[in-house]
Structures are given as C-alpha cells and as structure tokens.
Coordinates of C-alpha atoms in Angstrom, one line a residue:
M1 CA 52.8 134.7 119.5
N2 CA 53.7 138.2 119.6
K3 CA 55.5 140.2 116.4
T4 CA 58.6 140.5 118.5
L5 CA 59.2 136.4 119.4
R6 CA 57.9 136.0 115.7
K7 CA 60.6 138.0 114.0
A8 CA 63.4 136.2 116.3
L9 CA 62.3 132.9 115.3
V10 CA 62.5 133.6 111.4
I11 CA 65.6 135.3 112.2
L12 CA 67.2 132.2 113.7
G13 CA 65.6 129.9 111.1
T14 CA 67.0 131.9 108.4
I15 CA 70.5 131.7 110.1
A16 CA 70.0 127.9 110.6
I17 CA 69.5 127.5 107.2
F18 CA 72.0 130.0 105.9
I19 CA 74.3 127.6 108.5
A20 CA 73.6 124.1 106.8
M21 CA 73.4 125.1 103.5
T22 CA 77.2 126.7 104.1
F23 CA 77.9 123.4 105.6
A24 CA 76.7 121.5 102.7
A25 CA 78.7 123.5 100.1
Q26 CA 81.8 123.1 101.8
E27 CA 81.1 118.8 101.9
Y28 CA 79.9 119.1 98.3
W29 CA 83.1 121.1 97.5
K30 CA 85.6 118.8 99.6
Y31 CA 83.9 116.2 97.6
I32 CA 84.2 116.7 94.5
N33 CA 88.0 118.0 94.7
T34 CA 88.5 114.9 96.9
P35 CA 90.3 112.0 93.8
F36 CA 87.9 109.2 93.7
F37 CA 91.0 107.2 93.6
Q38 CA 92.8 108.0 96.4
T39 CA 96.2 106.0 95.7
R40 CA 97.6 106.9 92.2
G41 CA 101.1 105.2 91.7
V42 CA 103.7 103.2 89.5
V43 CA 105.9 100.7 90.4
L44 CA 109.5 101.0 89.1
F45 CA 113.2 99.4 89.5
W46 CA 115.7 101.8 90.8
D47 CA 117.3 101.6 87.5
D48 CA 114.5 103.4 86.4
V49 CA 114.6 106.6 89.1
K50 CA 118.3 106.3 89.3
N51 CA 118.8 109.3 86.5
P52 CA 116.8 112.2 87.5
D53 CA 118.5 114.6 85.0
K54 CA 117.5 112.1 82.1
L55 CA 114.0 111.0 83.4
D56 CA 113.0 113.1 86.8
W57 CA 110.1 110.2 88.0
I58 CA 109.5 112.4 91.3
K59 CA 108.6 115.6 89.6
L60 CA 107.0 113.8 86.4
C61 CA 104.2 112.2 89.6
K62 CA 103.8 115.3 90.6
E63 CA 103.3 116.9 87.7
S64 CA 101.1 113.9 86.6
N65 CA 99.3 113.8 90.0
L66 CA 100.3 110.5 91.4
N67 CA 101.1 110.3 95.2
T68 CA 102.4 107.1 95.5
I69 CA 106.0 105.6 94.2
S70 CA 106.7 101.7 94.7
V71 CA 110.3 101.1 93.6
Y72 CA 112.1 97.7 94.0
A73 CA 115.7 98.1 94.7
H74 CA 118.5 96.0 96.6
D75 CA 119.2 96.5 99.9
K76 CA 122.7 97.5 99.0
V77 CA 121.1 100.1 97.0
R78 CA 118.6 101.2 99.5
E79 CA 122.2 102.1 102.0
G80 CA 123.6 104.2 99.9
E81 CA 123.2 108.2 99.6
E82 CA 121.3 108.6 96.4
Y83 CA 118.1 106.2 97.8
R84 CA 118.5 108.6 100.5
A85 CA 118.5 111.8 98.8
F86 CA 115.6 110.0 96.5
L87 CA 113.0 109.1 99.8
K88 CA 113.9 112.6 101.2
R89 CA 113.2 114.6 97.5
C90 CA 109.8 112.2 97.5
A91 CA 109.0 112.8 101.4
D92 CA 109.1 116.6 100.2
E93 CA 107.1 116.4 97.5
G94 CA 104.7 114.6 99.5
I95 CA 105.1 111.4 97.6
A96 CA 104.6 108.0 99.4
V97 CA 106.8 105.3 98.9
D98 CA 106.7 101.5 99.2
Y99 CA 108.6 98.0 98.5
E100 CA 106.8 95.2 96.3
E101 CA 107.9 92.1 95.9
H102 CA 108.2 88.2 95.9
A103 CA 109.6 88.0 99.5
I104 CA 109.2 84.1 101.4
S105 CA 112.5 83.2 100.1
I106 CA 113.6 86.3 101.8
L107 CA 111.6 85.7 105.2
L108 CA 112.7 82.4 105.4
P109 CA 115.9 81.9 103.6
R110 CA 116.5 78.4 101.8
T111 CA 119.7 78.1 103.6
H112 CA 117.3 76.5 106.6
F113 CA 116.4 74.0 104.6
A114 CA 119.5 71.6 106.1
E115 CA 118.2 71.8 109.4
H116 CA 114.9 72.2 109.3
P117 CA 113.2 70.7 106.4
E118 CA 109.5 70.4 107.9
W119 CA 110.0 74.3 107.2
F120 CA 109.4 74.2 104.0
R121 CA 106.8 73.0 101.4
M122 CA 106.1 69.4 100.2
N123 CA 106.2 68.1 96.6
E124 CA 103.4 66.5 95.1
E125 CA 105.6 63.1 95.7
G126 CA 106.1 63.4 99.3
E127 CA 109.2 65.1 99.8
R128 CA 109.8 68.2 101.1
V129 CA 111.8 70.9 98.5
A130 CA 113.0 74.2 99.2
D131 CA 112.5 75.3 95.4
A132 CA 109.8 77.8 96.7
N133 CA 107.7 79.2 99.6
C134 CA 106.8 77.4 102.7
C135 CA 104.8 75.1 104.9
P136 CA 102.2 77.2 106.1
S137 CA 101.2 74.7 108.6
S138 CA 104.9 74.6 110.3
E139 CA 104.4 77.1 113.7
E140 CA 108.4 76.9 113.5
A141 CA 108.3 78.3 109.7
L142 CA 105.7 81.1 110.2
E143 CA 107.7 82.4 113.5
V144 CA 110.2 82.9 111.5
I145 CA 108.8 84.4 108.4
A146 CA 106.8 87.2 110.9
Q147 CA 109.9 87.9 112.9
N148 CA 112.0 88.5 109.9
A149 CA 109.0 90.5 108.3
K150 CA 109.5 93.4 111.4
K151 CA 113.3 93.6 110.6
V152 CA 112.8 94.0 106.8
A153 CA 109.8 96.5 107.5
A154 CA 111.6 98.3 110.3
L155 CA 114.0 98.8 107.5
R156 CA 112.3 99.8 104.6
Q157 CA 109.7 101.6 106.5
P158 CA 107.1 102.5 103.8
T159 CA 106.0 106.0 104.0
N160 CA 102.4 104.6 103.4
H161 CA 102.1 102.0 106.3
K162 CA 101.9 99.5 103.6
H163 CA 103.5 95.9 103.3
F164 CA 103.8 94.0 100.1
F165 CA 105.6 90.0 100.9
W166 CA 104.3 87.8 98.3
L167 CA 104.5 84.4 97.8
D168 CA 107.4 83.0 95.4
D169 CA 106.1 84.2 92.2
G170 CA 103.7 81.6 90.7
R171 CA 105.6 78.8 92.3
P172 CA 104.1 75.9 94.0
V173 CA 102.4 75.3 97.6
C174 CA 102.5 72.8 100.6
Q175 CA 101.0 69.2 100.0
C176 CA 101.6 67.9 103.2
E177 CA 99.1 66.5 104.7
K178 CA 98.0 69.5 106.5
C179 CA 98.1 71.7 103.6
K180 CA 97.0 69.9 100.9
E181 CA 93.4 70.4 101.5
L182 CA 95.0 74.6 101.2
S183 CA 94.2 76.2 97.7
P184 CA 97.5 78.6 97.2
S185 CA 95.0 81.7 98.6
D186 CA 94.2 80.3 101.9
Q187 CA 98.7 79.5 102.3
A188 CA 99.3 82.2 101.2
L189 CA 96.3 84.2 103.8
I190 CA 98.3 82.4 106.7
I191 CA 101.6 83.0 106.0
E192 CA 100.2 87.2 106.1
N193 CA 97.9 86.7 109.1
R194 CA 100.9 85.8 111.1
I195 CA 102.6 88.7 109.1
I196 CA 100.4 91.0 109.8
K197 CA 99.8 90.2 113.1
A198 CA 103.7 91.2 114.0
L199 CA 104.2 94.0 112.0
R200 CA 101.2 96.2 114.0
E201 CA 103.2 95.5 117.3
D202 CA 105.7 97.3 116.0
D203 CA 103.1 100.0 113.9
P204 CA 99.5 99.8 114.6
L205 CA 98.4 101.3 111.4
A206 CA 100.6 98.8 109.1
M207 CA 98.8 97.1 106.4
L208 CA 99.5 94.2 104.6
A209 CA 98.9 92.9 100.5
H210 CA 97.4 89.7 99.8
L211 CA 98.2 89.6 96.2
C212 CA 95.2 87.9 94.6
Y213 CA 97.8 87.0 90.9
D214 CA 98.5 83.6 88.7
N215 CA 97.7 80.5 91.5
T216 CA 96.1 83.0 94.2
L217 CA 93.5 84.5 91.7
Q218 CA 90.3 82.6 93.7
A219 CA 89.4 83.9 96.6
P220 CA 90.5 82.6 99.9
T221 CA 87.7 79.4 101.2
K222 CA 88.6 78.5 104.7
V223 CA 90.7 81.3 106.3
K224 CA 89.7 84.2 107.1
A225 CA 92.0 87.8 106.9
E226 CA 92.9 89.3 109.8
E227 CA 92.5 92.8 109.9
G228 CA 94.9 94.7 108.5
V229 CA 95.5 92.8 105.2
F230 CA 94.1 94.1 101.6
L231 CA 93.1 92.9 98.6
Q232 CA 95.9 93.5 95.9
F233 CA 94.5 92.4 92.5
A234 CA 96.7 91.9 89.8
P235 CA 95.2 90.9 86.9
F236 CA 98.8 89.7 84.8
Y237 CA 97.3 87.4 82.3
R238 CA 94.8 89.5 80.9
S239 CA 94.5 91.1 77.4
W240 CA 95.5 94.3 77.3
D241 CA 93.6 96.0 73.7
H242 CA 90.5 95.0 75.5
P243 CA 88.8 96.7 78.4
L244 CA 88.3 94.2 81.4
A245 CA 84.5 94.5 81.0
D246 CA 85.1 92.9 78.0
R247 CA 84.1 89.2 79.5
E248 CA 84.7 87.3 76.3
A249 CA 88.4 88.6 75.7
Q250 CA 91.1 87.0 76.1
R251 CA 94.7 87.0 76.0
E252 CA 96.7 85.1 73.1
G253 CA 97.8 82.1 74.5
Q254 CA 96.1 82.4 77.5
K255 CA 93.4 80.4 79.0
L256 CA 92.1 83.1 81.1
T257 CA 89.2 85.7 80.0
H258 CA 88.3 88.6 81.4
G259 CA 85.2 87.6 83.0
D260 CA 87.2 85.1 84.8
Y261 CA 89.0 87.9 86.2
L262 CA 86.0 90.1 87.0
D263 CA 84.1 86.9 88.4
A264 CA 87.2 86.4 90.9
L265 CA 87.8 89.8 91.6
A266 CA 84.0 89.8 92.9
A267 CA 84.5 86.8 94.8
N268 CA 87.7 88.4 96.6
L269 CA 86.0 91.3 97.8
K270 CA 83.5 89.3 99.9
V271 CA 86.5 88.2 101.4
F272 CA 88.6 91.3 102.0
P273 CA 86.9 94.9 102.3
K274 CA 86.7 96.5 99.2
Q275 CA 87.4 100.1 101.4
T276 CA 91.2 99.1 101.0
A277 CA 91.3 96.9 98.0
Q278 CA 94.3 97.7 95.5
V279 CA 94.6 97.3 91.8
L280 CA 98.3 96.1 90.1
E281 CA 97.8 97.0 86.8
Y282 CA 100.3 96.9 83.9
W283 CA 99.1 99.4 81.6
M284 CA 102.5 101.0 81.1
D285 CA 105.3 98.1 82.1
V286 CA 107.5 98.2 79.6
S287 CA 109.4 95.5 80.9
L288 CA 106.4 93.0 80.4
F289 CA 105.8 94.5 77.1
S290 CA 109.6 94.1 76.4
G291 CA 110.0 90.2 77.3
W292 CA 112.3 91.4 80.4
S293 CA 114.9 92.0 77.9
K294 CA 116.7 95.3 76.9
P295 CA 116.6 97.6 74.5
Q296 CA 113.0 97.8 75.1
K297 CA 110.3 98.1 73.2
R298 CA 107.8 102.0 72.5
L299 CA 105.2 100.9 75.0
K300 CA 101.5 100.7 73.3
W301 CA 100.1 102.7 75.4
N302 CA 95.7 102.4 74.9
R303 CA 93.7 105.2 76.5
E304 CA 90.3 103.9 75.7
V305 CA 90.9 100.5 77.3
F306 CA 92.6 102.8 80.4
L307 CA 89.8 104.6 81.4
K308 CA 87.5 102.0 80.7
D309 CA 89.2 99.9 83.3
L310 CA 89.1 103.0 85.8
E311 CA 85.2 102.8 85.2
T312 CA 85.4 99.0 85.7
Y313 CA 87.5 99.4 89.2
A314 CA 85.3 102.0 90.4
G315 CA 81.9 100.3 89.9
F316 CA 83.7 97.7 92.1
G317 CA 84.2 100.2 94.9
I318 CA 88.1 99.9 94.2
H319 CA 89.8 103.4 95.5
H320 CA 93.3 102.5 94.9
I321 CA 95.7 102.0 91.6
M322 CA 99.0 101.0 90.9
S323 CA 100.2 100.2 87.6
Y324 CA 103.7 98.8 86.8
A325 CA 105.9 101.6 84.8
A326 CA 109.3 99.3 84.9
Y327 CA 111.8 99.8 82.2
I328 CA 110.9 103.6 81.5
D329 CA 114.0 104.9 82.2
A330 CA 116.7 107.0 80.8
D331 CA 117.5 105.1 78.1
Y332 CA 113.8 104.8 77.0
V333 CA 113.9 108.8 77.2
E334 CA 116.7 108.5 74.6
M335 CA 115.2 106.0 72.2
F336 CA 111.6 107.2 72.3
E337 CA 111.6 110.7 73.5
D338 CA 107.7 110.9 74.8
V339 CA 106.7 109.5 78.0
S340 CA 103.3 111.6 77.7
F341 CA 101.3 108.5 78.5
V342 CA 102.1 108.8 82.5
G343 CA 100.8 112.6 82.4
E344 CA 96.9 110.7 80.6
Y345 CA 97.7 107.6 83.0
G346 CA 97.8 110.4 86.0
S347 CA 94.9 112.5 84.5
G348 CA 92.7 109.2 84.4
L349 CA 93.1 108.8 87.7
H350 CA 93.2 112.4 89.2
K351 CA 90.2 113.8 87.7
Y352 CA 88.3 110.6 87.5
R353 CA 84.8 111.1 89.5
E354 CA 81.9 108.4 89.6
Y355 CA 78.8 110.1 90.6

C-alpha cells in the first residue's frame, strides 16, 4: 500500500470516527434531555380552573413542566366561551387536554331499560337492573355504547388522542349466564375492545384506557386487549403515608396492602403494553383527602413518598403519570396560599431519570 493511499485511509477513518462520535453525542444529549416521564399531568374539575385570575392552572402547569390537563366539565360548560378560551390557551402553551370519567351510563342511557332490559346487567338474584354498567354479552348494547362513544369523542376531541370511558364507579357487573364467569376486568375489556374499534374508524391514533381500579384491579384473564387499549393503574385504596414499595403498608380501614397493588400492577403489565401504561395517582387529590366536601382541607403533601413512588413506577417501565389535584382552586389559594407542591410534583416528574 503506497503512502498516499495509507494517508487517505487514515483521514477517512478519522472522519468516520468523528461522525460516529458526533452522532453518539447527539443521541446521548437527546436522551438526557428527554424526560423519562412523558405524560406529566393533573386531573381537575372545571371549578378548579375557571378562575385564572386567582389560580392560573395553565400558567402553573407550564411553570411546573406539566404537559397534560384532564378536566372534568359538564357538556354545557364545554359549549361555553370560557371553556373554548381555556382550550385555546392550553393549545398555545403546548398542554394536552383530555377527559376522564365514569361513562357507561352516558354511553348506554338508563332510559333504554324499559324497552331493552337485556342490554343491562343481571344481578345475583337473576333480575335485569339498570342500576349500573351493562350486559357485555349483548351485541346490541355494545353497538349502542360504541356508537355513542364515537359521538362523545367527536364532541370532546382530546388533543392527545387518549379517551377514558370508565365503568360505573366501583359498581357491580353482569351476572347473567354468559357473563357470570367473566371477572369485572374481563367484562370491562369486552366493552373497551368494542369502543376502541369504533373510535379508530374516525381516528386511527385513538387510544382507550382500561381502568385498573376497585373491582377491576385484577388483570383480565379471559379477554385479550385490542390494539390501542392501554392500562390505567389507579391505586385508590393505598396509603399515602408510606411509599407503594412498602409492601406491608395498608391504609387504615382497608383490606388491600401495597403488596397487593404491586402484584396486581405486575399482572396487568403482562396483559397490557408497559410502553403505554399510565398511572392515575392521588398524591395531590384534595377532594379525596377532604371527603369530597368543602371547605377543603390543606393538602398533606409528602414529597419523600412521591419521589419514592416515582422510582417504583419507573421500575415497572411506566412513562406516563397523572395525579388528581381536584379542589385545588381559587378558594384553596385564598385559605392556604401555598401551592408550591405542584411545582415539586412537576419537577420530580420532569427531572426524573432512570439510568
């Protein structure tokens, strides 16, 4: 090999190494500057956000590096100018908006019961009742639910493509001959599978939550999730005085231990993709800690428990976190002034990095 060729190869090799190192550096820089928790948000009521002059939740989220607000509001509110202005401000600030609620009674109105009792659940006494949920073995009921879900989705249009049509809150499910061998989780998933297929007819990117909560805590065993259905883990009966990693911890008056929750989460993550799994926590849920009555109580914010919980959820490979922050409104600010814990919540999520 002559000297000229050898020199050219050395130069080319040096350039190749430089390019490779530059690319690696760019990828590493991108990695360390991409938050581990991709969804970082709060769940609020409209009353919490409607007085931005006293408590500007959009500004607070932006300053706290939160990127998602889920706001519960009645349809009349959503049709109003104030709500449209709220949505525009969120869009301008790059904050996603979605809507989370127990919705089966909306998707299958109880007024149908007189003509179609077979659409509704059967109780343990063998009677069709319209008190909660539906009969997921009824194809007609599923079709009504799916079509109404499409209508509701078209009206609300969450900006992150995520939809939340939960079962009725902790209420019984169907016990008819076809359904009684199906767990509440399996019954919920049958409904969700039908809804997501309908939603994706209009929005191929649509996603739908399977709420792992109360009677749907245990993982489905007989029904497989359709593409687009994601796990939403909500440990409602846990203790917030102890980190979730403390397996023996137990909230006073409750049967479930933290170990039960951790085992349920692990089992559900064998059914649903961990890449899309989302946590719905209650670290800042003043409504819960106030017994859903006002005047509300001051939040007992436990930063240490929160940070330890983030380690636990990250260890499961979860990248999406929301927390209720209901009842943190203008009245709360007037009574207690300090809402700095929202900044600590946002900072903990935004700066967390699992190496």
